Amino acid sequence: ASVNGKPLKEATLRMSRGDQDADFALTPADDDRLHWTLPPGNSPLADVTEEFRFAVEVRDEDGLRPAAPISGVVRIRPDRPPRIAARLVTRVVLPDAAPVVNLDLADDFGVHRPTLELRIAREDGGQESRALTELTFHAYNGEEDRFESAPAAFPLTGEELPWRGGCRVSLASLRLQKGDRVTAVFVVSDYRGEDGWRSAQAASQPLELEVSDEAGVYRAALEADRQALEDITEAADLQQQLLDE
């Protein structure tokens, strides 16, 4: 912008990356030719991925130039890839179950809605892959392990991260049978604005689901309770040993 109110005849942005220079002509943004900008469309600043130096050179209608061009350096702030962790509430399920998966999402800027990639190993030896994108996620309600009623709105950015919640994954459409095994992996993409097409991705650890009947699910629940009781007993014994020392 011309700060002395004198119209400019021309303005040029020079960008320097390493030993390469490139000039871009600016265009007037008003009829008085006081404010100049890069033309819309294929702007060199639309996708900045590396550090560069710049200088703005101008000439007014009398052919005068500033004593020195406006110059500076644009540096890149590192953008860390997203992080995702997934945990199953139960591992042994019925063929038409909708198991709950707990998720933790984190990033230094924002994340898109996670997707789910499934690998199905059929009891008869068949293999199949599926990708589920239309998932509904709910945050946890405060400190309780209860989902909020309203679905989470993606992308999540800023103070919305880190995020803790999860979703129910319906298995009914997969036509599973007892003995089938399902490996589930959640994938989340880094959100870098609407034009962030180079977003990095992160995948959760694989989650293993075993398809069984009601008896198998019941046995798995009993085993989980037994293991939990053993863990509590072991922790109590260790605490007592520490007190006795």
GROMACS .gro file of N, CA and C in nm, residues 60-225:
model
  498
   60ASP      N    1   0.644   0.478  -0.832
   60ASP     CA    2   0.522   0.560  -0.839
   60ASP      C    3   0.506   0.620  -0.977
   61GLU      N    4   0.401   0.701  -0.995
   61GLU     CA    5   0.368   0.755  -1.126
   61GLU      C    6   0.472   0.854  -1.178
   62ASP      N    7   0.560   0.904  -1.088
   62ASP     CA    8   0.668   0.994  -1.129
   62ASP      C    9   0.799   0.919  -1.151
   63GLY      N   10   0.797   0.787  -1.139
   63GLY     CA   11   0.916   0.707  -1.160
   63GLY      C   12   1.006   0.696  -1.038
   64LEU      N   13   0.960   0.741  -0.923
   64LEU     CA   14   1.042   0.737  -0.801
   64LEU      C   15   1.024   0.603  -0.730
   65ARG      N   16   1.133   0.558  -0.667
   65ARG     CA   17   1.134   0.433  -0.592
   65ARG      C   18   1.178   0.459  -0.449
   66PRO      N   19   1.142   0.374  -0.353
   66PRO     CA   20   1.193   0.388  -0.216
   66PRO      C   21   1.345   0.368  -0.214
   67ALA      N   22   1.409   0.420  -0.110
   67ALA     CA   23   1.554   0.405  -0.098
   67ALA      C   24   1.592   0.258  -0.089
   68ALA      N   25   1.506   0.176  -0.027
   68ALA     CA   26   1.531   0.032  -0.016
   68ALA      C   27   1.398  -0.040  -0.025
   69PRO      N   28   1.392  -0.153  -0.092
   69PRO     CA   29   1.265  -0.227  -0.102
   69PRO      C   30   1.226  -0.288   0.033
   70ILE      N   31   1.097  -0.312   0.048
   70ILE     CA   32   1.050  -0.385   0.166
   70ILE      C   33   1.093  -0.531   0.150
   71SER      N   34   1.161  -0.586   0.249
   71SER     CA   35   1.213  -0.722   0.236
   71SER      C   36   1.198  -0.797   0.367
   72GLY      N   37   1.209  -0.927   0.359
   72GLY     CA   38   1.199  -1.010   0.478
   72GLY      C   39   1.217  -1.156   0.444
   73VAL      N   40   1.193  -1.240   0.541
   73VAL     CA   41   1.207  -1.385   0.526
   73VAL      C   42   1.081  -1.451   0.581
   74VAL      N   43   1.028  -1.544   0.508
   74VAL     CA   44   0.915  -1.627   0.554
   74VAL      C   45   0.971  -1.762   0.595
   75ARG      N   46   0.953  -1.795   0.720
   75ARG     CA   47   1.003  -1.923   0.772
   75ARG      C   48   0.886  -2.019   0.792
   76ILE      N   49   0.917  -2.146   0.790
   76ILE     CA   50   0.816  -2.250   0.804
   76ILE      C   51   0.815  -2.303   0.946
   77ARG      N   52   0.699  -2.297   1.009
   77ARG     CA   53   0.686  -2.360   1.141
   77ARG      C   54   0.656  -2.507   1.122
   78PRO      N   55   0.737  -2.595   1.178
   78PRO     CA   56   0.714  -2.739   1.158
   78PRO      C   57   0.574  -2.779   1.202
   79ASP      N   58   0.510  -2.860   1.120
   79ASP     CA   59   0.376  -2.911   1.148
   79ASP      C   60   0.386  -3.060   1.178
   80ARG      N   61   0.366  -3.096   1.303
   80ARG     CA   62   0.381  -3.235   1.342
   80ARG      C   63   0.266  -3.318   1.285
   81PRO      N   64   0.292  -3.444   1.254
   81PRO     CA   65   0.183  -3.530   1.206
   81PRO      C   66   0.084  -3.557   1.319
   82PRO      N   67  -0.039  -3.592   1.285
   82PRO     CA   68  -0.139  -3.620   1.389
   82PRO      C   69  -0.105  -3.747   1.466
   83ARG      N   70  -0.166  -3.761   1.583
   83ARG     CA   71  -0.149  -3.882   1.663
   83ARG      C   72  -0.287  -3.940   1.693
   84ILE      N   73  -0.295  -4.071   1.690
   84ILE     CA   74  -0.421  -4.139   1.716
   84ILE      C   75  -0.396  -4.268   1.792
   85ALA      N   76  -0.478  -4.292   1.892
   85ALA     CA   77  -0.473  -4.417   1.968
   85ALA      C   78  -0.614  -4.473   1.975
   86ALA      N   79  -0.628  -4.604   1.957
   86ALA     CA   80  -0.760  -4.668   1.957
   86ALA      C   81  -0.758  -4.787   2.052
   87ARG      N   82  -0.871  -4.807   2.122
   87ARG     CA   83  -0.884  -4.918   2.217
   87ARG      C   84  -1.023  -4.978   2.206
   88LEU      N   85  -1.030  -5.107   2.214
   88LEU     CA   86  -1.157  -5.178   2.210
   88LEU      C   87  -1.210  -5.199   2.351
   89VAL      N   88  -1.342  -5.185   2.367
   89VAL     CA   89  -1.405  -5.217   2.494
   89VAL      C   90  -1.417  -5.368   2.509
   90THR      N   91  -1.449  -5.435   2.398
   90THR     CA   92  -1.458  -5.582   2.400
   90THR      C   93  -1.398  -5.637   2.271
   91ARG      N   94  -1.335  -5.753   2.279
   91ARG     CA   95  -1.266  -5.809   2.164
   91ARG      C   96  -1.346  -5.920   2.096
   92VAL      N   97  -1.422  -5.995   2.172
   92VAL     CA   98  -1.504  -6.103   2.117
   92VAL      C   99  -1.646  -6.051   2.099
   93VAL      N  100  -1.699  -6.062   1.978
   93VAL     CA  101  -1.828  -5.999   1.946
   93VAL      C  102  -1.918  -6.094   1.869
   94LEU      N  103  -2.047  -6.061   1.865
   94LEU     CA  104  -2.143  -6.133   1.782
   94LEU      C  105  -2.135  -6.081   1.638
   95PRO      N  106  -2.185  -6.158   1.541
   95PRO     CA  107  -2.174  -6.116   1.400
   95PRO      C  108  -2.240  -5.983   1.369
   96ASP      N  109  -2.349  -5.949   1.437
   96ASP     CA  110  -2.420  -5.825   1.409
   96ASP      C  111  -2.398  -5.720   1.519
   97ALA      N  112  -2.287  -5.730   1.590
   97ALA     CA  113  -2.261  -5.639   1.702
   97ALA      C  114  -2.221  -5.500   1.652
   98ALA      N  115  -2.220  -5.405   1.744
   98ALA     CA  116  -2.172  -5.269   1.716
   98ALA      C  117  -2.077  -5.230   1.829
   99PRO      N  118  -1.956  -5.285   1.828
   99PRO     CA  119  -1.863  -5.261   1.939
   99PRO      C  120  -1.819  -5.115   1.947
  100VAL      N  121  -1.794  -5.071   2.069
  100VAL     CA  122  -1.746  -4.935   2.094
  100VAL      C  123  -1.594  -4.933   2.083
  101VAL      N  124  -1.542  -4.835   2.010
  101VAL     CA  125  -1.398  -4.814   2.000
  101VAL      C  126  -1.366  -4.679   2.063
  102ASN      N  127  -1.277  -4.677   2.160
  102ASN     CA  128  -1.233  -4.552   2.223
  102ASN      C  129  -1.117  -4.494   2.143
  103LEU      N  130  -1.118  -4.362   2.125
  103LEU     CA  131  -1.016  -4.295   2.046
  103LEU      C  132  -0.959  -4.176   2.120
  104ASP      N  133  -0.830  -4.154   2.100
  104ASP     CA  134  -0.763  -4.032   2.145
  104ASP      C  135  -0.698  -3.969   2.022
  105LEU      N  136  -0.731  -3.841   1.995
  105LEU     CA  137  -0.677  -3.770   1.880
  105LEU      C  138  -0.600  -3.648   1.929
  106ALA      N  139  -0.485  -3.621   1.866
  106ALA     CA  140  -0.406  -3.505   1.904
  106ALA      C  141  -0.331  -3.453   1.781
  107ASP      N  142  -0.308  -3.324   1.780
  107ASP     CA  143  -0.230  -3.261   1.673
  107ASP      C  144  -0.199  -3.118   1.716
  108ASP      N  145  -0.101  -3.056   1.652
  108ASP     CA  146  -0.065  -2.919   1.686
  108ASP      C  147  -0.148  -2.816   1.611
  109PHE      N  148  -0.235  -2.861   1.518
  109PHE     CA  149  -0.319  -2.766   1.447
  109PHE      C  150  -0.462  -2.818   1.433
  110GLY      N  151  -0.481  -2.929   1.364
  110GLY     CA  152  -0.616  -2.980   1.346
  110GLY      C  153  -0.617  -3.116   1.279
  111VAL      N  154  -0.731  -3.186   1.288
  111VAL     CA  155  -0.744  -3.319   1.228
  111VAL      C  156  -0.878  -3.328   1.156
  112HIS      N  157  -0.880  -3.407   1.048
  112HIS     CA  158  -1.003  -3.441   0.978
  112HIS      C  159  -1.073  -3.556   1.051
  113ARG      N  160  -1.192  -3.588   1.003
  113ARG     CA  161  -1.267  -3.702   1.057
  113ARG      C  162  -1.191  -3.832   1.026
  114PRO      N  163  -1.166  -3.918   1.125
  114PRO     CA  164  -1.096  -4.044   1.099
  114PRO      C  165  -1.179  -4.137   1.010
  115THR      N  166  -1.111  -4.221   0.938
  115THR     CA  167  -1.174  -4.328   0.861
  115THR      C  168  -1.132  -4.461   0.920
  116LEU      N  169  -1.200  -4.567   0.878
  116LEU     CA  170  -1.173  -4.699   0.935
  116LEU      C  171  -1.147  -4.797   0.822
  117GLU      N  172  -1.034  -4.865   0.829
  117GLU     CA  173  -0.998  -4.967   0.731
  117GLU      C  174  -1.010  -5.104   0.797
  118LEU      N  175  -1.084  -5.193   0.732
  118LEU     CA  176  -1.110  -5.326   0.786
  118LEU      C  177  -1.050  -5.434   0.696
  119ARG      N  178  -0.991  -5.534   0.758
  119ARG     CA  179  -0.948  -5.655   0.688
  119ARG      C  180  -1.022  -5.773   0.752
  120ILE      N  181  -1.093  -5.846   0.670
  120ILE     CA  182  -1.177  -5.956   0.721
  120ILE      C  183  -1.116  -6.088   0.677
  121ALA      N  184  -1.086  -6.174   0.772
  121ALA     CA  185  -1.040  -6.310   0.745
  121ALA      C  186  -1.154  -6.405   0.776
  122ARG      N  187  -1.213  -6.461   0.669
  122ARG     CA  188  -1.328  -6.547   0.686
  122ARG      C  189  -1.286  -6.684   0.736
  123GLU      N  190  -1.379  -6.751   0.804
  123GLU     CA  191  -1.353  -6.885   0.855
  123GLU      C  192  -1.323  -6.982   0.742
  124ASP      N  193  -1.381  -6.959   0.623
  124ASP     CA  194  -1.359  -7.049   0.509
  124ASP      C  195  -1.232  -7.017   0.431
  125GLY      N  196  -1.151  -6.923   0.482
  125GLY     CA  197  -1.025  -6.888   0.417
  125GLY      C  198  -1.030  -6.766   0.329
  126GLY      N  199  -1.146  -6.710   0.306
  126GLY     CA  200  -1.158  -6.591   0.222
  126GLY      C  201  -1.103  -6.467   0.291
  127GLN      N  202  -1.057  -6.372   0.209
  127GLN     CA  203  -1.004  -6.245   0.259
  127GLN      C  204  -1.081  -6.130   0.195
  128GLU      N  205  -1.101  -6.024   0.272
  128GLU     CA  206  -1.178  -5.911   0.221
  128GLU      C  207  -1.132  -5.783   0.290
  129SER      N  208  -1.134  -5.672   0.217
  129SER     CA  209  -1.099  -5.541   0.273
  129SER      C  210  -1.216  -5.446   0.256
  130ARG      N  211  -1.238  -5.364   0.355
  130ARG     CA  212  -1.344  -5.264   0.351
  130ARG      C  213  -1.290  -5.132   0.407
  131ALA      N  214  -1.344  -5.021   0.361
  131ALA     CA  215  -1.312  -4.889   0.416
  131ALA      C  216  -1.443  -4.822   0.456
  132LEU      N  217  -1.453  -4.779   0.581
  132LEU     CA  218  -1.572  -4.712   0.632
  132LEU      C  219  -1.538  -4.565   0.656
  133THR      N  220  -1.611  -4.477   0.590
  133THR     CA  221  -1.584  -4.333   0.603
  133THR      C  222  -1.697  -4.258   0.674
  134GLU      N  223  -1.819  -4.310   0.664
  134GLU     CA  224  -1.934  -4.240   0.724
  134GLU      C  225  -1.954  -4.285   0.868
  135LEU      N  226  -1.859  -4.253   0.952
  135LEU     CA  227  -1.866  -4.289   1.093
  135LEU      C  228  -1.910  -4.169   1.175
  136THR      N  229  -1.978  -4.196   1.285
  136THR     CA  230  -2.022  -4.090   1.376
  136THR      C  231  -1.942  -4.100   1.506
  137PHE      N  232  -1.879  -3.991   1.542
  137PHE     CA  233  -1.794  -3.988   1.661
  137PHE      C  234  -1.857  -3.898   1.767
  138HIS      N  235  -1.841  -3.941   1.893
  138HIS     CA  236  -1.892  -3.865   2.006
  138HIS      C  237  -1.780  -3.846   2.107
  139ALA      N  238  -1.769  -3.726   2.161
  139ALA     CA  239  -1.673  -3.702   2.268
  139ALA      C  240  -1.728  -3.759   2.398
  140TYR      N  241  -1.638  -3.782   2.494
  140TYR     CA  242  -1.682  -3.828   2.625
  140TYR      C  243  -1.735  -3.710   2.705
  141ASN      N  244  -1.835  -3.735   2.785
  141ASN     CA  245  -1.900  -3.631   2.864
  141ASN      C  246  -1.824  -3.611   2.994
  142GLY      N  247  -1.735  -3.512   2.994
  142GLY     CA  248  -1.657  -3.483   3.113
  142GLY      C  249  -1.567  -3.598   3.152
  143GLU      N  250  -1.566  -3.630   3.281
  143GLU     CA  251  -1.480  -3.737   3.332
  143GLU      C  252  -1.547  -3.873   3.321
  144GLU      N  253  -1.677  -3.876   3.288
  144GLU     CA  254  -1.748  -4.003   3.282
  144GLU      C  255  -1.724  -4.070   3.148
  145ASP      N  256  -1.725  -4.201   3.148
  145ASP     CA  257  -1.711  -4.276   3.023
  145ASP      C  258  -1.847  -4.289   2.955
  146ARG      N  259  -1.906  -4.174   2.927
  146ARG     CA  260  -2.034  -4.169   2.857
  146ARG      C  261  -2.021  -4.070   2.741
  147PHE      N  262  -2.073  -4.110   2.628
  147PHE     CA  263  -2.064  -4.024   2.510
  147PHE      C  264  -2.161  -3.907   2.522
  148GLU      N  265  -2.118  -3.791   2.471
  148GLU     CA  266  -2.208  -3.679   2.456
  148GLU      C  267  -2.313  -3.712   2.351
  149SER      N  268  -2.431  -3.654   2.363
  149SER     CA  269  -2.540  -3.687   2.271
  149SER      C  270  -2.514  -3.632   2.132
  150ALA      N  271  -2.453  -3.514   2.121
  150ALA     CA  272  -2.428  -3.454   1.990
  150ALA      C  273  -2.299  -3.509   1.930
  151PRO      N  274  -2.302  -3.545   1.801
  151PRO     CA  275  -2.178  -3.595   1.737
  151PRO      C  276  -2.072  -3.488   1.733
  152ALA      N  277  -1.946  -3.531   1.732
  152ALA     CA  278  -1.834  -3.438   1.721
  152ALA      C  279  -1.832  -3.378   1.581
  153ALA      N  280  -1.803  -3.248   1.572
  153ALA     CA  281  -1.799  -3.176   1.444
  153ALA      C  282  -1.654  -3.165   1.398
  154PHE      N  283  -1.625  -3.226   1.284
  154PHE     CA  284  -1.491  -3.222   1.227
  154PHE      C  285  -1.484  -3.118   1.116
  155PRO      N  286  -1.366  -3.059   1.090
  155PRO     CA  287  -1.239  -3.088   1.155
  155PRO      C  288  -1.234  -3.033   1.298
  156LEU      N  289  -1.150  -3.096   1.380
  156LEU     CA  290  -1.123  -3.049   1.515
  156LEU      C  291  -0.994  -2.967   1.511
  157THR      N  292  -0.997  -2.849   1.569
  157THR     CA  293  -0.880  -2.761   1.565
  157THR      C  294  -0.860  -2.694   1.699
  158GLY      N  295  -0.741  -2.634   1.714
  158GLY     CA  296  -0.712  -2.548   1.829
  158GLY      C  297  -0.739  -2.611   1.963
  159GLU      N  298  -0.822  -2.542   2.043
  159GLU     CA  299  -0.850  -2.587   2.179
  159GLU      C  300  -0.937  -2.711   2.184
  160GLU      N  301  -0.990  -2.755   2.069
  160GLU     CA  302  -1.069  -2.879   2.067
  160GLU      C  303  -0.979  -3.001   2.078
  161LEU      N  304  -0.849  -2.984   2.063
  161LEU     CA  305  -0.753  -3.093   2.072
  161LEU      C  306  -0.666  -3.076   2.196
  162PRO      N  307  -0.619  -3.184   2.257
  162PRO     CA  308  -0.649  -3.324   2.223
  162PRO      C  309  -0.795  -3.358   2.251
  163TRP      N  310  -0.844  -3.462   2.181
  163TRP     CA  311  -0.984  -3.502   2.186
  163TRP      C  312  -0.992  -3.647   2.230
  164ARG      N  313  -1.087  -3.676   2.319
  164ARG     CA  314  -1.107  -3.812   2.368
  164ARG      C  315  -1.254  -3.849   2.350
  165GLY      N  316  -1.276  -3.956   2.281
  165GLY     CA  317  -1.413  -4.001   2.257
  165GLY      C  318  -1.411  -4.136   2.188
  166GLY      N  319  -1.501  -4.155   2.094
  166GLY     CA  320  -1.504  -4.282   2.023
  166GLY      C  321  -1.627  -4.295   1.936
  167CYS      N  322  -1.651  -4.416   1.890
  167CYS     CA  323  -1.766  -4.442   1.804
  167CYS      C  324  -1.807  -4.588   1.817
  168ARG      N  325  -1.930  -4.614   1.772
  168ARG     CA  326  -1.979  -4.753   1.762
  168ARG      C  327  -1.964  -4.796   1.617
  169VAL      N  328  -1.900  -4.909   1.596
  169VAL     CA  329  -1.877  -4.960   1.461
  169VAL      C  330  -1.975  -5.074   1.434
  170SER      N  331  -2.072  -5.050   1.347
  170SER     CA  332  -2.170  -5.153   1.316
  170SER      C  333  -2.110  -5.258   1.223
  171LEU      N  334  -2.121  -5.384   1.265
  171LEU     CA  335  -2.066  -5.496   1.187
  171LEU      C  336  -2.172  -5.568   1.105
  172ALA      N  337  -2.298  -5.526   1.117
  172ALA     CA  338  -2.408  -5.601   1.056
  172ALA      C  339  -2.393  -5.613   0.904
  173SER      N  340  -2.345  -5.508   0.838
  173SER     CA  341  -2.336  -5.510   0.691
  173SER      C  342  -2.223  -5.598   0.640
  174LEU      N  343  -2.135  -5.644   0.729
  174LEU     CA  344  -2.021  -5.725   0.686
  174LEU      C  345  -2.057  -5.873   0.670
  175ARG      N  346  -2.176  -5.912   0.718
  175ARG     CA  347  -2.223  -6.050   0.707
  175ARG      C  348  -2.120  -6.149   0.765
  176LEU      N  349  -2.082  -6.122   0.887
  176LEU     CA  350  -1.983  -6.205   0.954
  176LEU      C  351  -2.046  -6.333   1.007
  177GLN      N  352  -1.961  -6.435   1.029
  177GLN     CA  353  -2.003  -6.560   1.087
  177GLN      C  354  -1.904  -6.600   1.197
  178LYS      N  355  -1.949  -6.687   1.282
  178LYS     CA  356  -1.862  -6.736   1.389
  178LYS      C  357  -1.733  -6.791   1.330
  179GLY      N  358  -1.623  -6.751   1.389
  179GLY     CA  359  -1.491  -6.793   1.342
  179GLY      C  360  -1.421  -6.690   1.256
  180ASP      N  361  -1.495  -6.591   1.204
  180ASP     CA  362  -1.432  -6.483   1.127
  180ASP      C  363  -1.350  -6.394   1.220
  181ARG      N  364  -1.249  -6.332   1.162
  181ARG     CA  365  -1.166  -6.237   1.237
  181ARG      C  366  -1.158  -6.106   1.159
  182VAL      N  367  -1.166  -5.996   1.233
  182VAL     CA  368  -1.164  -5.864   1.172
  182VAL      C  369  -1.051  -5.783   1.233
  183THR      N  370  -0.967  -5.726   1.147
  183THR     CA  371  -0.861  -5.635   1.190
  183THR      C  372  -0.902  -5.493   1.151
  184ALA      N  373  -0.910  -5.406   1.249
  184ALA     CA  374  -0.957  -5.268   1.226
  184ALA      C  375  -0.844  -5.170   1.254
  185VAL      N  376  -0.825  -5.074   1.163
  185VAL     CA  377  -0.724  -4.970   1.178
  185VAL      C  378  -0.790  -4.835   1.148
  186PHE      N  379  -0.782  -4.743   1.242
  186PHE     CA  380  -0.832  -4.608   1.220
  186PHE      C  381  -0.721  -4.521   1.161
  187VAL      N  382  -0.758  -4.440   1.063
  187VAL     CA  383  -0.663  -4.350   0.996
  187VAL      C  384  -0.715  -4.208   1.008
  188VAL      N  385  -0.628  -4.116   1.051
  188VAL     CA  386  -0.666  -3.976   1.065
  188VAL      C  387  -0.570  -3.890   0.984
  189SER      N  388  -0.624  -3.786   0.920
  189SER     CA  389  -0.544  -3.695   0.839
  189SER      C  390  -0.528  -3.561   0.909
  190ASP      N  391  -0.410  -3.502   0.891
  190ASP     CA  392  -0.381  -3.370   0.944
  190ASP      C  393  -0.466  -3.266   0.872
  191TYR      N  394  -0.530  -3.176   0.947
  191TYR     CA  395  -0.608  -3.067   0.886
  191TYR      C  396  -0.522  -2.942   0.882
  192ARG      N  397  -0.498  -2.889   0.760
  192ARG     CA  398  -0.416  -2.768   0.743
  192ARG      C  399  -0.493  -2.664   0.664
  193GLY      N  400  -0.619  -2.647   0.695
  193GLY     CA  401  -0.702  -2.554   0.620
  193GLY      C  402  -0.769  -2.623   0.503
  194GLU      N  403  -0.857  -2.551   0.438
  194GLU     CA  404  -0.934  -2.609   0.329
  194GLU      C  405  -0.848  -2.654   0.212
  195ASP      N  406  -0.731  -2.590   0.194
  195ASP     CA  407  -0.645  -2.626   0.082
  195ASP      C  408  -0.527  -2.714   0.125
  196GLY      N  409  -0.537  -2.773   0.244
  196GLY     CA  410  -0.426  -2.853   0.293
  196GLY      C  411  -0.424  -2.993   0.235
  197TRP      N  412  -0.405  -3.001   0.106
  197TRP     CA  413  -0.413  -3.130   0.038
  197TRP      C  414  -0.291  -3.217   0.063
  198ARG      N  415  -0.186  -3.162   0.119
  198ARG     CA  416  -0.067  -3.243   0.149
  198ARG      C  417  -0.069  -3.295   0.292
  199SER      N  418  -0.184  -3.307   0.348
  199SER     CA  419  -0.196  -3.346   0.488
  199SER      C  420  -0.129  -3.480   0.516
  200ALA      N  421  -0.056  -3.484   0.628
  200ALA     CA  422   0.004  -3.609   0.673
  200ALA      C  423  -0.103  -3.696   0.737
  201GLN      N  424  -0.078  -3.826   0.741
  201GLN     CA  425  -0.172  -3.919   0.800
  201GLN      C  426  -0.105  -3.999   0.910
  202ALA      N  427  -0.187  -4.051   1.000
  202ALA     CA  428  -0.140  -4.140   1.105
  202ALA      C  429  -0.242  -4.252   1.121
  203ALA      N  430  -0.193  -4.369   1.156
  203ALA     CA  431  -0.280  -4.486   1.174
  203ALA      C  432  -0.270  -4.537   1.316
  204SER      N  433  -0.382  -4.586   1.368
  204SER     CA  434  -0.383  -4.645   1.500
  204SER      C  435  -0.319  -4.783   1.497
  205GLN      N  436  -0.293  -4.838   1.612
  205GLN     CA  437  -0.250  -4.976   1.620
  205GLN      C  438  -0.366  -5.066   1.575
  206PRO      N  439  -0.338  -5.179   1.513
  206PRO     CA  440  -0.447  -5.268   1.468
  206PRO      C  441  -0.529  -5.320   1.586
  207LEU      N  442  -0.658  -5.323   1.568
  207LEU     CA  443  -0.750  -5.379   1.667
  207LEU      C  444  -0.803  -5.511   1.614
  208GLU      N  445  -0.795  -5.616   1.694
  208GLU     CA  446  -0.834  -5.750   1.651
  208GLU      C  447  -0.969  -5.787   1.711
  209LEU      N  448  -1.065  -5.819   1.625
  209LEU     CA  449  -1.197  -5.863   1.668
  209LEU      C  450  -1.217  -6.010   1.631
  210GLU      N  451  -1.269  -6.087   1.725
  210GLU     CA  452  -1.300  -6.227   1.701
  210GLU      C  453  -1.452  -6.245   1.704
  211VAL      N  454  -1.507  -6.300   1.598
  211VAL     CA  455  -1.652  -6.319   1.588
  211VAL      C  456  -1.690  -6.455   1.645
  212SER      N  457  -1.786  -6.454   1.736
  212SER     CA  458  -1.827  -6.578   1.801
  212SER      C  459  -1.979  -6.578   1.821
  213ASP      N  460  -2.027  -6.680   1.894
  213ASP     CA  461  -2.170  -6.687   1.927
  213ASP      C  462  -2.189  -6.636   2.069
  214GLU      N  463  -2.314  -6.646   2.119
  214GLU     CA  464  -2.344  -6.593   2.253
  214GLU      C  465  -2.262  -6.662   2.361
  215ALA      N  466  -2.243  -6.794   2.346
  215ALA     CA  467  -2.165  -6.867   2.445
  215ALA      C  468  -2.021  -6.819   2.446
  216GLY      N  469  -1.964  -6.794   2.327
  216GLY     CA  470  -1.826  -6.747   2.320
  216GLY      C  471  -1.810  -6.608   2.377
  217VAL      N  472  -1.907  -6.521   2.352
  217VAL     CA  473  -1.902  -6.386   2.409
  217VAL      C  474  -1.912  -6.392   2.561
  218TYR      N  475  -1.997  -6.481   2.612
  218TYR     CA  476  -2.013  -6.496   2.757
  218TYR      C  477  -1.884  -6.545   2.820
  219ARG      N  478  -1.821  -6.645   2.757
  219ARG     CA  479  -1.694  -6.697   2.811
  219ARG      C  480  -1.587  -6.588   2.811
  220ALA      N  481  -1.582  -6.507   2.705
  220ALA     CA  482  -1.483  -6.399   2.698
  220ALA      C  483  -1.505  -6.297   2.808
  221ALA      N  484  -1.634  -6.267   2.837
  221ALA     CA  485  -1.664  -6.171   2.943
  221ALA      C  486  -1.622  -6.226   3.079
  222LEU      N  487  -1.645  -6.355   3.104
  222LEU     CA  488  -1.602  -6.416   3.229
  222LEU      C  489  -1.451  -6.413   3.242
  223GLU      N  490  -1.379  -6.440   3.133
  223GLU     CA  491  -1.233  -6.439   3.136
  223GLU      C  492  -1.181  -6.298   3.164
  224ALA      N  493  -1.247  -6.198   3.105
  224ALA     CA  494  -1.206  -6.060   3.129
  224ALA      C  495  -1.227  -6.023   3.276
  225ASP      N  496  -1.339  -6.066   3.334
  225ASP     CA  497  -1.365  -6.039   3.476
  225ASP      C  498  -1.262  -6.109   3.563
   0.00000   0.00000   0.00000
